[in-house]
Amino acid sequence: MLSKHPRFVNWHYTYNCNFNCDHCYSRSPSYPEDLSVVDYQLIVEKLIDAQIFKVAFGGGEPLTRADLVHTVKRLSEAGIFTHITTNGWLVDTAMAEKLKEAGLGTLSFSIDSPFLKYHDELRNKSGSYSRVLEGIRSANRVGLKVHFSTTITVENHEYISEFVSLAEQELISEINFKLFRAAGNGLVLKDRFSIKQDVLEDLIARVDDSRKKSKVKISMYGSESGENCSCGNTTLTLRPNGDLVICPYSGDSIGNILKQTLSEVWLNSSELSERRREPNKCFGKEDNQWPINSDREKMPLKPYTEKLMQKQVAKGIVHANKA
């Protein structure tokens, strides 16, 4: 029997990011503007009213947004489990303590190499590897539950055992390996990162082997089959402008949370009905998904547009990027 609401909402909390990773699915030459702090407060109350079980915050870099800690606190107080995925740059002891006090359930750090040189090069940010390790240790010190979130590409797939060893060393409770998907910057550079079928079969075997040997919980997602996928069945993705989509990689909006209730979208969307009729179809498989631009290959890769960034800093929506 279909529930009245999704159980899990994946909230892309901002398009802003202080990084510009080569493989990132959420980078684009332009973006719609994030909603205001007041609008986000309205969204939070809608999520609470809908009795959502879990909200996961991603981006962009969600910690650049000024109201994130307050949002986590409000949801946690209402009994909703909260999860943040971060690049780690803004996680020091003070931030970790704020998140702990707000009731954050888990803090997941994006780390795409067990080695400094490749991680920094991929993320186009010198010092990013050192900072993510500092962030992990700060989070552990205050007692947060800490995960790794790792995008697996043809360039790092051989290092599964090294990722697991690093997780064990840094007291990580869980690793989530995600197979590379061609979107955003990753769409422009898909020939560089895409994993071939023969490599994928070997990768799955090595992940399974690591599961048997390590106490760290290990999961892997990203099959281009919709089989056993939660998107549209128990979960929805929410974008920073309020649009709702079937999954983080799918293209078209199926509604807007400020214009409709979650229940109206969940029960009446024709796209969701199609998804449920075709459980083995992946709705994020096509290369022409958002966010892209028709002239993407002619445009330089760059983070959140500076003009839009300045506008949102002035409004108090996001923090200014830190070097």
Short mmCIF file of C-alpha atoms in Angstrom, two decimals:
data_model
loop_
_atom_site.label_atom_id
_atom_site.label_comp_id
_atom_site.label_asym_id
_atom_site.label_seq_id
_atom_site.Cartn_x
_atom_site.Cartn_y
_atom_site.Cartn_z
CA MET A 1 0.00 0.00 0.00
CA LEU A 2 1.36 3.42 -1.00
CA SER A 3 2.10 5.77 1.90
CA LYS A 4 0.77 9.34 1.88
CA HIS A 5 4.28 10.82 1.89
CA PRO A 6 7.86 9.83 1.09
CA ARG A 7 9.77 8.49 4.08
CA PHE A 8 13.09 10.04 3.10
CA VAL A 9 13.85 13.44 1.50
CA ASN A 10 17.24 14.13 -0.07
CA TRP A 11 17.52 17.92 0.26
CA HIS A 12 20.06 19.66 -1.98
CA TYR A 13 20.40 22.50 0.48
CA THR A 14 22.29 24.95 -1.73
CA TYR A 15 23.99 25.08 -5.12
CA ASN A 16 26.79 27.11 -3.55
CA CYS A 17 30.09 25.33 -3.07
CA ASN A 18 33.61 26.36 -2.11
CA PHE A 19 34.95 23.53 -4.31
CA ASN A 20 34.64 22.73 -8.01
CA CYS A 21 35.32 18.99 -8.20
CA ASP A 22 35.98 17.57 -11.65
CA HIS A 23 33.45 14.74 -11.21
CA CYS A 24 30.70 16.65 -9.38
CA TYR A 25 27.15 16.03 -10.63
CA SER A 26 25.74 19.30 -9.25
CA ARG A 27 28.01 21.83 -10.99
CA SER A 28 26.62 23.93 -13.83
CA PRO A 29 27.42 27.25 -15.54
CA SER A 30 24.25 28.75 -14.01
CA TYR A 31 21.64 27.98 -11.38
CA PRO A 32 18.28 29.16 -10.16
CA GLU A 33 18.57 31.11 -6.91
CA ASP A 34 18.31 29.41 -3.52
CA LEU A 35 15.15 30.19 -1.59
CA SER A 36 15.24 32.60 1.35
CA VAL A 37 15.75 31.67 5.01
CA VAL A 38 12.05 32.30 5.60
CA ASP A 39 11.05 30.00 2.74
CA TYR A 40 13.32 27.29 4.12
CA GLN A 41 11.63 27.62 7.51
CA LEU A 42 8.29 27.02 5.77
CA ILE A 43 9.72 23.95 4.03
CA VAL A 44 10.99 22.58 7.35
CA GLU A 45 7.50 22.82 8.84
CA LYS A 46 6.06 21.05 5.79
CA LEU A 47 8.54 18.20 6.24
CA ILE A 48 7.59 17.94 9.90
CA ASP A 49 3.86 17.99 9.10
CA ALA A 50 4.43 15.20 6.57
CA GLN A 51 6.14 13.09 9.27
CA ILE A 52 9.20 12.46 7.14
CA PHE A 53 11.45 9.86 8.75
CA LYS A 54 14.83 11.11 7.44
CA VAL A 55 16.22 14.23 5.73
CA ALA A 56 19.69 14.16 4.16
CA PHE A 57 21.41 17.44 3.28
CA GLY A 58 23.74 17.74 0.31
CA GLY A 59 24.64 20.29 -2.33
CA GLY A 60 26.77 22.06 -3.28
CA GLU A 61 28.27 22.40 0.15
CA PRO A 62 25.41 22.59 2.67
CA LEU A 63 27.58 24.10 5.41
CA THR A 64 28.02 27.30 3.38
CA ARG A 65 24.37 28.05 4.03
CA ALA A 66 23.87 30.17 7.16
CA ASP A 67 20.70 28.47 8.43
CA LEU A 68 21.74 24.81 8.21
CA VAL A 69 22.43 24.26 11.91
CA HIS A 70 19.06 25.79 12.84
CA THR A 71 17.30 23.58 10.28
CA VAL A 72 18.98 20.45 11.63
CA LYS A 73 17.98 21.43 15.17
CA ARG A 74 14.33 22.03 14.28
CA LEU A 75 14.01 18.74 12.40
CA SER A 76 15.85 16.78 15.08
CA GLU A 77 13.61 18.21 17.80
CA ALA A 78 10.63 17.02 15.77
CA GLY A 79 12.02 13.47 15.73
CA ILE A 80 13.32 13.48 12.15
CA PHE A 81 16.69 11.81 11.57
CA THR A 82 19.16 14.19 9.90
CA HIS A 83 22.25 13.48 7.79
CA ILE A 84 24.75 15.89 6.19
CA THR A 85 27.24 15.20 3.41
CA THR A 86 30.14 17.68 3.40
CA ASN A 87 33.51 18.18 1.74
CA GLY A 88 34.86 18.82 5.26
CA TRP A 89 36.47 22.20 4.62
CA LEU A 90 34.22 24.04 7.08
CA VAL A 91 34.15 21.37 9.79
CA ASP A 92 36.28 22.41 12.74
CA THR A 93 35.70 21.62 16.41
CA ALA A 94 33.31 24.57 16.85
CA MET A 95 31.16 23.52 13.88
CA ALA A 96 31.20 19.87 14.95
CA GLU A 97 30.00 20.88 18.42
CA LYS A 98 27.16 22.97 16.91
CA LEU A 99 26.03 20.04 14.80
CA LYS A 100 26.22 17.68 17.75
CA GLU A 101 24.17 20.06 19.91
CA ALA A 102 21.63 20.43 17.08
CA GLY A 103 21.03 16.67 17.18
CA LEU A 104 22.60 15.70 13.83
CA GLY A 105 22.27 11.96 13.20
CA THR A 106 25.27 11.35 10.92
CA LEU A 107 27.95 13.45 9.24
CA SER A 108 29.29 12.03 5.98
CA PHE A 109 32.58 13.29 4.53
CA SER A 110 33.19 13.19 0.78
CA ILE A 111 36.58 11.65 0.19
CA ASP A 112 37.50 10.33 -3.23
CA SER A 113 41.04 9.12 -2.71
CA PRO A 114 42.96 7.61 0.20
CA PHE A 115 45.93 9.69 -1.05
CA LEU A 116 46.49 13.45 -0.71
CA LYS A 117 47.71 14.26 -4.22
CA TYR A 118 44.80 12.78 -6.18
CA HIS A 119 42.11 14.01 -3.77
CA ASP A 120 43.36 17.62 -3.97
CA GLU A 121 43.73 17.48 -7.76
CA LEU A 122 40.26 16.03 -8.31
CA ARG A 123 38.71 18.68 -6.07
CA ASN A 124 40.76 21.56 -7.49
CA LYS A 125 41.48 22.65 -3.93
CA SER A 126 44.94 22.52 -2.39
CA GLY A 127 44.74 21.35 1.21
CA SER A 128 41.36 19.68 0.83
CA TYR A 129 42.66 16.24 1.86
CA SER A 130 44.25 17.55 5.04
CA ARG A 131 41.14 19.56 5.88
CA VAL A 132 38.77 16.63 5.40
CA LEU A 133 40.87 14.51 7.77
CA GLU A 134 40.88 17.37 10.30
CA GLY A 135 37.10 17.60 9.96
CA ILE A 136 36.68 13.86 10.51
CA ARG A 137 38.78 13.98 13.65
CA SER A 138 36.90 17.03 14.98
CA ALA A 139 33.58 15.24 14.42
CA ASN A 140 34.84 12.12 16.15
CA ARG A 141 36.11 14.09 19.13
CA VAL A 142 32.67 15.56 19.86
CA GLY A 143 30.96 12.20 19.43
CA LEU A 144 29.25 12.56 16.06
CA LYS A 145 28.60 9.43 14.02
CA VAL A 146 30.89 9.75 10.99
CA HIS A 147 30.67 8.19 7.51
CA PHE A 148 32.67 8.29 4.28
CA SER A 149 30.92 9.12 0.98
CA THR A 150 33.07 8.09 -1.97
CA THR A 151 32.40 8.42 -5.70
CA ILE A 152 33.98 5.49 -7.51
CA THR A 153 35.40 6.21 -10.97
CA VAL A 154 37.80 4.49 -13.33
CA GLU A 155 40.58 6.52 -11.67
CA ASN A 156 40.13 5.31 -8.08
CA HIS A 157 38.32 1.96 -8.30
CA GLU A 158 41.48 -0.01 -7.55
CA TYR A 159 41.78 1.43 -4.04
CA ILE A 160 38.78 -0.15 -2.28
CA SER A 161 40.96 -1.86 0.34
CA GLU A 162 42.88 1.39 0.92
CA PHE A 163 39.62 3.31 1.45
CA VAL A 164 38.53 0.69 3.98
CA SER A 165 41.88 0.82 5.79
CA LEU A 166 41.61 4.62 6.02
CA ALA A 167 38.08 4.31 7.37
CA GLU A 168 39.26 1.87 10.04
CA GLN A 169 42.15 4.16 10.94
CA GLU A 170 39.88 7.21 11.27
CA LEU A 171 37.15 5.38 13.24
CA ILE A 172 34.58 5.65 10.45
CA SER A 173 31.45 3.57 11.06
CA GLU A 174 30.26 3.33 7.45
CA ILE A 175 31.45 3.84 3.87
CA ASN A 176 29.00 4.58 1.08
CA PHE A 177 30.57 3.92 -2.33
CA LYS A 178 28.63 5.61 -5.16
CA LEU A 179 29.30 4.70 -8.76
CA PHE A 180 30.11 7.73 -10.92
CA ARG A 181 27.15 9.23 -12.78
CA ALA A 182 27.53 11.57 -15.76
CA ALA A 183 25.96 14.87 -14.72
CA GLY A 184 27.21 18.41 -14.12
CA ASN A 185 31.01 18.57 -14.41
CA GLY A 186 30.94 14.79 -14.65
CA LEU A 187 28.87 14.99 -17.83
CA VAL A 188 31.51 17.16 -19.49
CA LEU A 189 34.23 14.75 -18.36
CA LYS A 190 32.34 11.45 -18.54
CA ASP A 191 34.89 9.82 -20.86
CA ARG A 192 37.51 10.37 -18.17
CA PHE A 193 35.55 8.90 -15.26
CA SER A 194 33.06 6.31 -16.58
CA ILE A 195 33.47 2.70 -15.44
CA LYS A 196 33.22 -0.08 -18.03
CA GLN A 197 31.25 -3.25 -17.39
CA ASP A 198 34.29 -5.52 -17.00
CA VAL A 199 35.75 -3.16 -14.39
CA LEU A 200 32.39 -2.94 -12.63
CA GLU A 201 32.15 -6.70 -12.18
CA ASP A 202 35.61 -6.80 -10.62
CA LEU A 203 34.80 -3.78 -8.45
CA ILE A 204 31.66 -5.43 -7.05
CA ALA A 205 33.68 -8.52 -6.15
CA ARG A 206 36.31 -6.45 -4.31
CA VAL A 207 33.65 -4.48 -2.40
CA ASP A 208 32.01 -7.75 -1.36
CA ASP A 209 35.38 -9.06 -0.21
CA SER A 210 35.98 -5.94 1.89
CA ARG A 211 32.56 -6.34 3.51
CA LYS A 212 33.58 -9.78 4.75
CA LYS A 213 36.92 -8.62 6.16
CA SER A 214 36.09 -5.29 7.80
CA LYS A 215 33.89 -4.25 10.70
CA VAL A 216 33.12 -1.01 8.82
CA LYS A 217 29.65 -1.12 7.25
CA ILE A 218 30.09 -0.90 3.47
CA SER A 219 27.40 -0.12 0.90
CA MET A 220 27.52 0.62 -2.82
CA TYR A 221 24.94 2.37 -5.00
CA GLY A 222 24.65 3.45 -8.58
CA SER A 223 23.39 0.67 -10.83
CA GLU A 224 21.72 1.96 -13.98
CA SER A 225 18.82 -0.34 -13.26
CA GLY A 226 15.90 0.96 -11.26
CA GLU A 227 15.57 -2.40 -9.54
CA ASN A 228 15.41 -2.05 -5.76
CA CYS A 229 15.86 1.73 -6.09
CA SER A 230 14.07 3.79 -3.44
CA CYS A 231 13.69 6.89 -5.65
CA GLY A 232 10.00 7.58 -6.20
CA ASN A 233 9.05 4.59 -4.06
CA THR A 234 10.07 5.79 -0.60
CA THR A 235 12.20 8.87 -1.38
CA LEU A 236 12.15 12.22 -3.19
CA THR A 237 14.81 14.83 -3.88
CA LEU A 238 14.25 18.51 -2.97
CA ARG A 239 16.25 21.22 -4.73
CA PRO A 240 17.27 24.63 -3.31
CA ASN A 241 14.53 26.43 -5.27
CA GLY A 242 11.82 24.16 -3.84
CA ASP A 243 11.47 21.88 -6.87
CA LEU A 244 10.84 18.19 -6.25
CA VAL A 245 12.39 15.53 -8.49
CA ILE A 246 12.31 11.74 -8.53
CA CYS A 247 16.02 11.32 -7.78
CA PRO A 248 19.19 13.44 -7.53
CA TYR A 249 20.10 12.62 -11.13
CA SER A 250 16.70 12.98 -12.78
CA GLY A 251 15.92 15.94 -14.97
CA ASP A 252 12.46 17.40 -14.76
CA SER A 253 10.67 18.79 -11.75
CA ILE A 254 7.49 16.99 -10.71
CA GLY A 255 6.28 19.78 -8.43
CA ASN A 256 7.33 22.46 -5.97
CA ILE A 257 7.07 22.08 -2.21
CA LEU A 258 6.02 25.71 -1.66
CA LYS A 259 3.19 25.45 -4.19
CA GLN A 260 1.89 21.99 -3.29
CA THR A 261 1.90 19.67 -0.31
CA LEU A 262 4.23 16.70 -0.36
CA SER A 263 1.20 14.44 -0.27
CA GLU A 264 -0.30 16.06 -3.40
CA VAL A 265 2.91 15.47 -5.35
CA TRP A 266 3.55 12.01 -3.91
CA LEU A 267 0.08 10.66 -4.66
CA ASN A 268 -0.84 12.52 -7.87
CA SER A 269 2.33 12.97 -9.92
CA SER A 270 2.10 11.25 -13.31
CA GLU A 271 5.89 10.84 -13.35
CA LEU A 272 5.81 9.03 -10.02
CA SER A 273 2.99 6.82 -11.27
CA GLU A 274 5.14 5.91 -14.27
CA ARG A 275 8.11 5.19 -12.04
CA ARG A 276 6.03 2.80 -9.91
CA ARG A 277 4.67 1.05 -13.00
CA GLU A 278 8.22 0.54 -14.29
CA PRO A 279 10.24 -0.49 -11.22
CA ASN A 280 13.28 -1.53 -13.26
CA LYS A 281 13.59 1.78 -15.13
CA CYS A 282 16.22 4.25 -13.92
CA PHE A 283 14.91 7.81 -14.09
CA GLY A 284 18.38 9.31 -13.73
CA LYS A 285 20.08 7.36 -16.48
CA GLU A 286 20.01 9.76 -19.41
CA ASP A 287 22.97 12.08 -20.08
CA ASN A 288 20.76 15.12 -20.76
CA GLN A 289 19.75 15.59 -17.15
CA TRP A 290 19.92 18.71 -15.00
CA PRO A 291 22.04 20.62 -14.19
CA ILE A 292 23.58 21.14 -17.61
CA ASN A 293 23.70 23.90 -20.21
CA SER A 294 23.34 23.41 -23.95
CA ASP A 295 26.69 25.17 -24.41
CA ARG A 296 28.37 23.33 -21.55
CA GLU A 297 31.34 22.12 -23.60
CA LYS A 298 32.14 25.70 -24.70
CA MET A 299 32.01 27.09 -21.18
CA PRO A 300 34.72 26.90 -18.51
CA LEU A 301 33.93 24.83 -15.43
CA LYS A 302 33.37 27.16 -12.49
CA PRO A 303 31.61 27.04 -9.13
CA TYR A 304 28.54 28.96 -8.04
CA THR A 305 28.40 32.14 -10.16
CA GLU A 306 30.11 34.99 -8.32
CA LYS A 307 27.31 37.48 -8.95
CA LEU A 308 24.66 35.14 -7.53
CA MET A 309 26.95 34.29 -4.64
CA GLN A 310 27.39 37.96 -3.70
CA LYS A 311 23.64 38.50 -3.86
CA GLN A 312 22.94 35.63 -1.48
CA VAL A 313 25.70 36.63 0.93
CA ALA A 314 24.10 40.10 1.11
CA LYS A 315 20.75 38.49 1.95
CA GLY A 316 22.32 36.36 4.68
CA ILE A 317 21.35 33.12 2.92
CA VAL A 318 24.86 31.72 2.56
CA HIS A 319 28.20 32.39 4.16
CA ALA A 320 30.92 33.93 2.05
CA ASN A 321 33.26 31.30 0.61
CA LYS A 322 36.32 30.72 2.77
CA ALA A 323 39.75 30.28 1.19
#
